[in-house]
Tab-separated table of C-alpha atoms in Angstrom:
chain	number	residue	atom	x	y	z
A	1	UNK	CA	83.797	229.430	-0.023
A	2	UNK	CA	87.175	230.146	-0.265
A	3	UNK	CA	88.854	227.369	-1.549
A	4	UNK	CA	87.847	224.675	-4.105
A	5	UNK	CA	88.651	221.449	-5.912
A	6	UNK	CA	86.881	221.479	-9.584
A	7	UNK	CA	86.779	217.889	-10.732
A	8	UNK	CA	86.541	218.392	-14.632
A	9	UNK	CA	85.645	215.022	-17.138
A	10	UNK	CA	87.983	216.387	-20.633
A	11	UNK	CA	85.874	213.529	-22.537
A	12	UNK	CA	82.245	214.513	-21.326
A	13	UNK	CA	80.067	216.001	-24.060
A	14	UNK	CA	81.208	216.447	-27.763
A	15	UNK	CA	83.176	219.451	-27.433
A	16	UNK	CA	86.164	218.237	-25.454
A	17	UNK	CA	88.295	220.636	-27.097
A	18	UNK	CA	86.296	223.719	-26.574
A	19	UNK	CA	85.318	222.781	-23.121
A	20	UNK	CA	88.624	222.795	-21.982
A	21	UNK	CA	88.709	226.641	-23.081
A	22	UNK	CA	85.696	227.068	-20.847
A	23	UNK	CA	86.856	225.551	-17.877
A	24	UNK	CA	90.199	227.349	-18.066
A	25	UNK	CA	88.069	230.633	-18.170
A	26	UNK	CA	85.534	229.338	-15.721
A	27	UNK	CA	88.738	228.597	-12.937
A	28	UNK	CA	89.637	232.068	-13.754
A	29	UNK	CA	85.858	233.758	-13.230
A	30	UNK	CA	85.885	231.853	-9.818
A	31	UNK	CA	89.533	233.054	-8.988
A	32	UNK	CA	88.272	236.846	-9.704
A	33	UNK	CA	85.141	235.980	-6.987
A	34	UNK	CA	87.573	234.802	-4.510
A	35	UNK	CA	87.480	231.418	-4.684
A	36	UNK	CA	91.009	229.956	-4.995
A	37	UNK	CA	90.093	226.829	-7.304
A	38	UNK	CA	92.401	223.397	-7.725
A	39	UNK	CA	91.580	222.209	-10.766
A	40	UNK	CA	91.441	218.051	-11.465
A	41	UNK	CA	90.535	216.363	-14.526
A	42	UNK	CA	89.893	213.005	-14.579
A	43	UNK	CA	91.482	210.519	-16.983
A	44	UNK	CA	88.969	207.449	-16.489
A	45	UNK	CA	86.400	205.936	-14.654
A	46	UNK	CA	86.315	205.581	-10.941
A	47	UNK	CA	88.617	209.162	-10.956
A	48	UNK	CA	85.821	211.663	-10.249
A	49	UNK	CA	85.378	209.809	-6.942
A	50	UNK	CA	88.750	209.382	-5.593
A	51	UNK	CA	89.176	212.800	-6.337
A	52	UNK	CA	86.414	214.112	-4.322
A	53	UNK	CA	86.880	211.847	-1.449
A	54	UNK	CA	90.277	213.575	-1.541
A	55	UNK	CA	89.271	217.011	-1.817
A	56	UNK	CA	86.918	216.196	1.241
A	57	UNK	CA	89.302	214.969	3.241
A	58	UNK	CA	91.878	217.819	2.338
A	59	UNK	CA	89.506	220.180	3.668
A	60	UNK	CA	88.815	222.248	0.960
A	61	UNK	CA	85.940	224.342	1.131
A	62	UNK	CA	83.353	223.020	-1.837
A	63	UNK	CA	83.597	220.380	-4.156
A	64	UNK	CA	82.692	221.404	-8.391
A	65	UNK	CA	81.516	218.828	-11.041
A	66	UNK	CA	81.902	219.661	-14.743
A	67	UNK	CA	81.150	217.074	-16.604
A	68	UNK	CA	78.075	215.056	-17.796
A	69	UNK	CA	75.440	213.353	-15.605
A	70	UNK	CA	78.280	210.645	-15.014
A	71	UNK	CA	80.812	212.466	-13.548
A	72	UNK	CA	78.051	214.558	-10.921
A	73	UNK	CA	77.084	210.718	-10.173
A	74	UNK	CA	81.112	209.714	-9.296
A	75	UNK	CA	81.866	213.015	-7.516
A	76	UNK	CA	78.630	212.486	-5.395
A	77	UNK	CA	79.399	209.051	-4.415
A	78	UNK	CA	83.090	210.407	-3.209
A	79	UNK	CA	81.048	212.876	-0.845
A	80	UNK	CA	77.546	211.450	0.415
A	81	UNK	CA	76.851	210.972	3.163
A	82	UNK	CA	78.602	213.850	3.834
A	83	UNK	CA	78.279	217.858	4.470
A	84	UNK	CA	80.565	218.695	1.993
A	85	UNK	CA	78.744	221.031	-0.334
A	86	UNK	CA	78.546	219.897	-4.427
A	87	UNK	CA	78.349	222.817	-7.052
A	88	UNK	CA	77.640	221.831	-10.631
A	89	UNK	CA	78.708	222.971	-13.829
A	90	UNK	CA	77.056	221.431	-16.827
A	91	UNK	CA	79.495	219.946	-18.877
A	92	UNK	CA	77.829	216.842	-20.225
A	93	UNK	CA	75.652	215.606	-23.648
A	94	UNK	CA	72.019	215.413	-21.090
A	95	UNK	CA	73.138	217.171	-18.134
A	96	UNK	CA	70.004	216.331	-16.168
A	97	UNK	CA	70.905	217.994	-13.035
A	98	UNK	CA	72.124	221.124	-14.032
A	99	UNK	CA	68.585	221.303	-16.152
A	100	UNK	CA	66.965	220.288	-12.621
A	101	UNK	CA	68.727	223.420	-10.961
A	102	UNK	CA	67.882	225.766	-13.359
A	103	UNK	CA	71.747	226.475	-14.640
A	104	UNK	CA	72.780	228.147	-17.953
A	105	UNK	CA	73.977	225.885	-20.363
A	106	UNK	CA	77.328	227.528	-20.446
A	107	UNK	CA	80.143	226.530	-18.223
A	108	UNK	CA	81.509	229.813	-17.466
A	109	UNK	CA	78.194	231.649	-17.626
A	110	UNK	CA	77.584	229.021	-15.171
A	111	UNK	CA	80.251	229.687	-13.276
A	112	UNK	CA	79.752	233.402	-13.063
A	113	UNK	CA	76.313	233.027	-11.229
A	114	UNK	CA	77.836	230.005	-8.499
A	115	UNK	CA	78.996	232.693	-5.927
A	116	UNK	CA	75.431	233.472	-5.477
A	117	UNK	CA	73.925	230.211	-4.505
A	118	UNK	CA	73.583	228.757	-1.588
A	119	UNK	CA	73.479	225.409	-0.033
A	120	UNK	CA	70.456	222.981	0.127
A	121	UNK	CA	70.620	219.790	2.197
A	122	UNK	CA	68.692	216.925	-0.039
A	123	UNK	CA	68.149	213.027	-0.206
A	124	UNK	CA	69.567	210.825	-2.879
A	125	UNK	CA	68.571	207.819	-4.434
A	126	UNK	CA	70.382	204.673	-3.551
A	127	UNK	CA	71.115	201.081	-5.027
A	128	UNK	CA	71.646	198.173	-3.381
A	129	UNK	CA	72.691	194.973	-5.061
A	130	UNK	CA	75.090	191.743	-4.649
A	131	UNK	CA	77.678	191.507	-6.791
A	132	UNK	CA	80.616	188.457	-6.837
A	133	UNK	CA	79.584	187.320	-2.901
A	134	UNK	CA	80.019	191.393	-2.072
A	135	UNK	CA	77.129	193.766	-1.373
A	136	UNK	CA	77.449	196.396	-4.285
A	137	UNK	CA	75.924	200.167	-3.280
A	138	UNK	CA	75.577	203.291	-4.918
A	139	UNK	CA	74.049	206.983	-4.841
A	140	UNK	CA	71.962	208.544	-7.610
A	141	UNK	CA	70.527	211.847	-7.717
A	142	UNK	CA	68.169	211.936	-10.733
A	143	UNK	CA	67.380	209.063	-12.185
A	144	UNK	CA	67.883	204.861	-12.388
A	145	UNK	CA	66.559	202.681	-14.999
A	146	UNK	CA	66.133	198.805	-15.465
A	147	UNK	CA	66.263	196.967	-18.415
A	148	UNK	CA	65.850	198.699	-21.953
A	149	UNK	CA	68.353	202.119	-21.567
A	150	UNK	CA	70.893	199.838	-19.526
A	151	UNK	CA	70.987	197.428	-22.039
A	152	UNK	CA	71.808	200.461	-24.301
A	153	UNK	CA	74.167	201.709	-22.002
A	154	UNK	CA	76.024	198.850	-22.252
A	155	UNK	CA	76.169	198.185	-25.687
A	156	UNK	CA	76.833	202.141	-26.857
A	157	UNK	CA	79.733	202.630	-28.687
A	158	UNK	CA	81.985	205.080	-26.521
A	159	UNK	CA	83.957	206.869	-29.264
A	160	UNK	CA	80.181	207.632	-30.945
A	161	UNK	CA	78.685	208.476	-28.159
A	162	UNK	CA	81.589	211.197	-27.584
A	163	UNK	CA	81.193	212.237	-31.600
A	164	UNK	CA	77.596	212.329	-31.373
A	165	UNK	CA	76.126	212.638	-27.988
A	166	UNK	CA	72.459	211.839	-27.937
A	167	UNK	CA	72.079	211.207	-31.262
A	168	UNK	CA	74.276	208.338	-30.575
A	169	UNK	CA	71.811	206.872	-27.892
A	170	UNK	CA	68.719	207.066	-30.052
A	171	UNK	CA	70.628	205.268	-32.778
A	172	UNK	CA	71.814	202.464	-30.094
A	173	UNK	CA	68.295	202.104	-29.157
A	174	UNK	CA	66.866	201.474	-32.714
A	175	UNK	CA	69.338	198.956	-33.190
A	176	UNK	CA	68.876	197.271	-29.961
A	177	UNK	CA	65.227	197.637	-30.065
A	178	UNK	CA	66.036	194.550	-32.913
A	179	UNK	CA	67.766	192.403	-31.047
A	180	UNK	CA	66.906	192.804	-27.101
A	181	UNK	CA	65.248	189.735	-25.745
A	182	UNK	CA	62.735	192.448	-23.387
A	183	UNK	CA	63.181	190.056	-20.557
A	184	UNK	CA	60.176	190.452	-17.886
A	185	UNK	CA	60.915	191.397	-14.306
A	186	UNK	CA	58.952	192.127	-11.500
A	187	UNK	CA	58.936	195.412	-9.583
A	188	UNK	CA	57.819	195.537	-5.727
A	189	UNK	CA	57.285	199.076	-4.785
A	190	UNK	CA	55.968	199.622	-1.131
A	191	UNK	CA	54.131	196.581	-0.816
A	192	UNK	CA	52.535	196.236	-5.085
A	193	UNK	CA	54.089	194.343	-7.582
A	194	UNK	CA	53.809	194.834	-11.409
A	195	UNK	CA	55.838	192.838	-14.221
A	196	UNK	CA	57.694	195.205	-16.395
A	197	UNK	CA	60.185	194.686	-19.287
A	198	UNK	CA	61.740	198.520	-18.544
A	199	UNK	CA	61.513	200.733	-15.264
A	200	UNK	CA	62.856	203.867	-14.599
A	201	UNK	CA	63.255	205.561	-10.952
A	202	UNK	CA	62.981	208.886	-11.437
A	203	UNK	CA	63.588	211.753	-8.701
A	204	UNK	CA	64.341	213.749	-11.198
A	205	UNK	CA	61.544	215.910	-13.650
A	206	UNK	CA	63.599	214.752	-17.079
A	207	UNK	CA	65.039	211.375	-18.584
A	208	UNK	CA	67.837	211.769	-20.957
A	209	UNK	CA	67.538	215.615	-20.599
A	210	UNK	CA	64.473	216.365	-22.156
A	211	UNK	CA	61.841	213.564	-21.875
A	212	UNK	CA	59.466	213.453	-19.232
A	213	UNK	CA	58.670	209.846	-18.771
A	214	UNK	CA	57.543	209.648	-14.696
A	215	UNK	CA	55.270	212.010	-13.231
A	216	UNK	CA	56.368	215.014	-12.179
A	217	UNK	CA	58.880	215.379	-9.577
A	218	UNK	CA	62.478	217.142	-8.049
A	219	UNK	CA	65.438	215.988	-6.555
A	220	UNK	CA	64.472	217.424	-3.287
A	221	UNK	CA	61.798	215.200	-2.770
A	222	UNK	CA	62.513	211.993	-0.231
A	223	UNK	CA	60.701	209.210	-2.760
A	224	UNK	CA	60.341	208.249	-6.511
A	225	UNK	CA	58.500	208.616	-9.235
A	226	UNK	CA	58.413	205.285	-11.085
A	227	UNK	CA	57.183	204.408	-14.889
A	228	UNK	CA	57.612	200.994	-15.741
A	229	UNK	CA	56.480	199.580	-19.597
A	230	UNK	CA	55.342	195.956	-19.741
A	231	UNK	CA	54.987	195.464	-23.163
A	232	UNK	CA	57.557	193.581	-25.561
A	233	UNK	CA	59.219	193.705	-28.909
A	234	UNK	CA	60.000	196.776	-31.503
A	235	UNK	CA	56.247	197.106	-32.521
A	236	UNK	CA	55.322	198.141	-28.855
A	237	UNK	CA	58.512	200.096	-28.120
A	238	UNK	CA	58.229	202.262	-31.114
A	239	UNK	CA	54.477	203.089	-29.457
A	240	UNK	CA	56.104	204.116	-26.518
A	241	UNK	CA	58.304	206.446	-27.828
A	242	UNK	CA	56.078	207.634	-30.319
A	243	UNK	CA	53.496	208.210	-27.066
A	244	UNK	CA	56.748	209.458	-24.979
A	245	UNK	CA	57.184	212.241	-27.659
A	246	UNK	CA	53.457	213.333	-27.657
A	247	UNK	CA	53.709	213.175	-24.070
A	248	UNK	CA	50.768	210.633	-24.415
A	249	UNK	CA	52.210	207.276	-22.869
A	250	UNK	CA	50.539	207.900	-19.596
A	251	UNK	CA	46.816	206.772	-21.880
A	252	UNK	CA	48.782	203.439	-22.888
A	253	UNK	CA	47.172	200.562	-21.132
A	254	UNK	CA	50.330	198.241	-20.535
A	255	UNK	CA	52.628	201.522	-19.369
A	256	UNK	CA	52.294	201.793	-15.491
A	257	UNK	CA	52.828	204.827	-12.856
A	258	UNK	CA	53.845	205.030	-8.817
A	259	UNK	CA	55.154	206.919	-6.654
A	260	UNK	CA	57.331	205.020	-3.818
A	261	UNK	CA	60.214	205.193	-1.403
A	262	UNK	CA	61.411	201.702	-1.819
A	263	UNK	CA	61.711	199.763	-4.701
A	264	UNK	CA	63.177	195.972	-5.321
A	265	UNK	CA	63.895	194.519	-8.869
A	266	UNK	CA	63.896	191.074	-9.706
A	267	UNK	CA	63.523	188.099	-11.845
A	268	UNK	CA	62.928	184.104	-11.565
A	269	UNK	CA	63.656	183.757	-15.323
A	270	UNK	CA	66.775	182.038	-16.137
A	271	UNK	CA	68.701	183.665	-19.301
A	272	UNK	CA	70.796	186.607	-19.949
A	273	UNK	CA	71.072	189.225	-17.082
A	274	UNK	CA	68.702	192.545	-16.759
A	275	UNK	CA	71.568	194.942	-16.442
A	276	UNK	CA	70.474	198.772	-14.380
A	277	UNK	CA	71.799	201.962	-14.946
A	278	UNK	CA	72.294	205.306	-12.476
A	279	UNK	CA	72.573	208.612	-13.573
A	280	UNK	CA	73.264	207.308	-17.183
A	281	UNK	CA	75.950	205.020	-16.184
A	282	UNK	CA	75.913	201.135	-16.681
A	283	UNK	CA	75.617	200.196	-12.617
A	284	UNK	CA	75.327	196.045	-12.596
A	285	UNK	CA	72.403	193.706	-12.789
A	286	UNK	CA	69.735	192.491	-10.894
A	287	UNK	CA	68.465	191.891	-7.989
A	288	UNK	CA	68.360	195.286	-6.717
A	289	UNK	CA	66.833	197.465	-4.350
A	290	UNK	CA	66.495	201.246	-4.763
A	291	UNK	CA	65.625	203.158	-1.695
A	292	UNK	CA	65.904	206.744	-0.825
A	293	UNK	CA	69.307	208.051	1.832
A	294	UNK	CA	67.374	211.378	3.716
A	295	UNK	CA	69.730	214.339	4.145
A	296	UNK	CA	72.689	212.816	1.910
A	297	UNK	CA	74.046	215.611	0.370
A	298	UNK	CA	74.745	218.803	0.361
A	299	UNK	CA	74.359	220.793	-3.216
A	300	UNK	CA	74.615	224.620	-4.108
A	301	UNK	CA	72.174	225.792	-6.007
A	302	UNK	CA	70.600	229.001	-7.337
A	303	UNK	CA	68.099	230.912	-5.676
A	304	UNK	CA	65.019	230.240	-7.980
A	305	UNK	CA	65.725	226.552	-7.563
A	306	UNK	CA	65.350	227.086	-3.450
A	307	UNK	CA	62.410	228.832	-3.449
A	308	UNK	CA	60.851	226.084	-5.654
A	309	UNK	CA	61.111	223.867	-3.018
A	310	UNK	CA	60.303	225.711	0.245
């Protein structure tokens, strides 16, 4: 790894101005390893992936992500399929996938231990919907949810959200546990069908960076781990998180657990749309399918990671 693109998100997190201190030192710490790095910070959405679709094609020898959850999700969809390998730098308010990998929080402490990993091919998640006559389709690698946390997605205010990080999505979610309709849907995963009012696709072992909703799983896995809530209203939801918190929601009769390579979303009920998320990021509505891509990406990680999944 000689030479590098480092695709940095200035607005990810809540310490924009710090971070940009850290990824300053963290080009440097790479430069001192060898690694000549390009740095590129992105200035809105749709940037992180034009940028690495760039990088790939300039032939540069790895691709970095700091940022949030987001921005790994962008840079990802600029390289998979592809061989081009993805390091990660957490940089973001969750920062699932760094958490998956076993990084430091730090960005430069980070950075200081990336010369030392080595590449892993895995699969990635991947959603398929139609969207104004076109066929929509995009990569995740930890997580996609239906209904309840895209609704919040969508409704979050972004200038909070950067203030407050996660604080600002539990305080969305009280509010819009209030005044979300909890539309049912119905969920086909390899061949059963259950009606849900939220669903999340999990291939990763967290959901918002600390809560373990599915059942246990990893990123290198080719398949999901699905938990989808059928109940409705602010009385049930606050039971669910209450049970999510006591890690006790897998005893709750209406909340439902699979494990599944292909999943499809739907809904005969007229009324407003069920929106979906990826990776944290608002993605469209459905219909969808989720399925998984086998051997998608490429992506550098640490050696206690690798030997997890050998």
């Amino acid at each position: 790894m000689k030479k590098a693109v480092l695709i940095s998100n200035p607005l990810a997190g809540t310490r924009s101005g710090r971070r940009f201190r850290e990824v300053q030192e963290a080009v440097a710490v790479l430069s001192s390893a060898g690694i000549a790095v390009e740095l590129r910070a992105t200035s809105g959405p749709g940037d992180a992936r034009q940028l690495a679709r760039k990088a790939a094609k300039n032939g540069c020898d790895l691709v970095i992500a700091c940022g949030g959850d987001g921005t790994i999700n962008e840079v990802l969809n600029g390289l998979a399929p592809g061989h081009m390998p993805l390091a990660v730098l957490p940089g973001g308010t969750a920062n699932i996938v760094a958490k998956e990998l076993g990084l430091p929080r730090n960005i430069v402490k980070a950075a200081r231990q990336l010369p030392s990993w080595r590449p892993c091919r895995i699969p990635l998640g991947r959603a398929t919907w139609e969207e104004s006559g076109s066929i929509g389709q995009r990569f995740f690698i930890a997580l996609a949810g239906v209904g309840f946390d895209a609704r919040i997605i969508s409704q979050l205010d972004m200038e909070k959200k950067l203030r407050m990080g996660f604080v600002a999505y539990c305080s969305e979610a009280v509010r819009q546990v209030f005044r979300y309709s909890f539309p049912n849907f119905q969920v086909s995963l390899d061949g059963s069908t259950v009606s849900a009012t939220f669903t999340v696709i999990q291939r990763s072992r967290r959901y918002a960076g600390w809560l373990k909703l599915a059942l246990p799983h990893s990123i290198a896995e080719p398949d999901f781990s699905c938990c989808m809530f059928e109940g409705a209203g602010a009385g049930r939801y606050f039971r669910y998180a209450v049970g999510i918190l006591a890690q006790s929601h897998q005893r709750l009769p209406d909340v439902r657990f699979r494990n599944g390579r292909n999943v499809h979303c739907m809904s005969d009920q007229a009324g407003d749309p069920i929106l979906f998320e990826v990776d944290g990021e608002l993605a469209g509505r459905i219909p969808v399918t989720f399925d998984t891509a086998p051997d998608a990406l490429t992506l550098m990680a640490p050696e206690k990671f690798l030997s997890s999944i050998t």
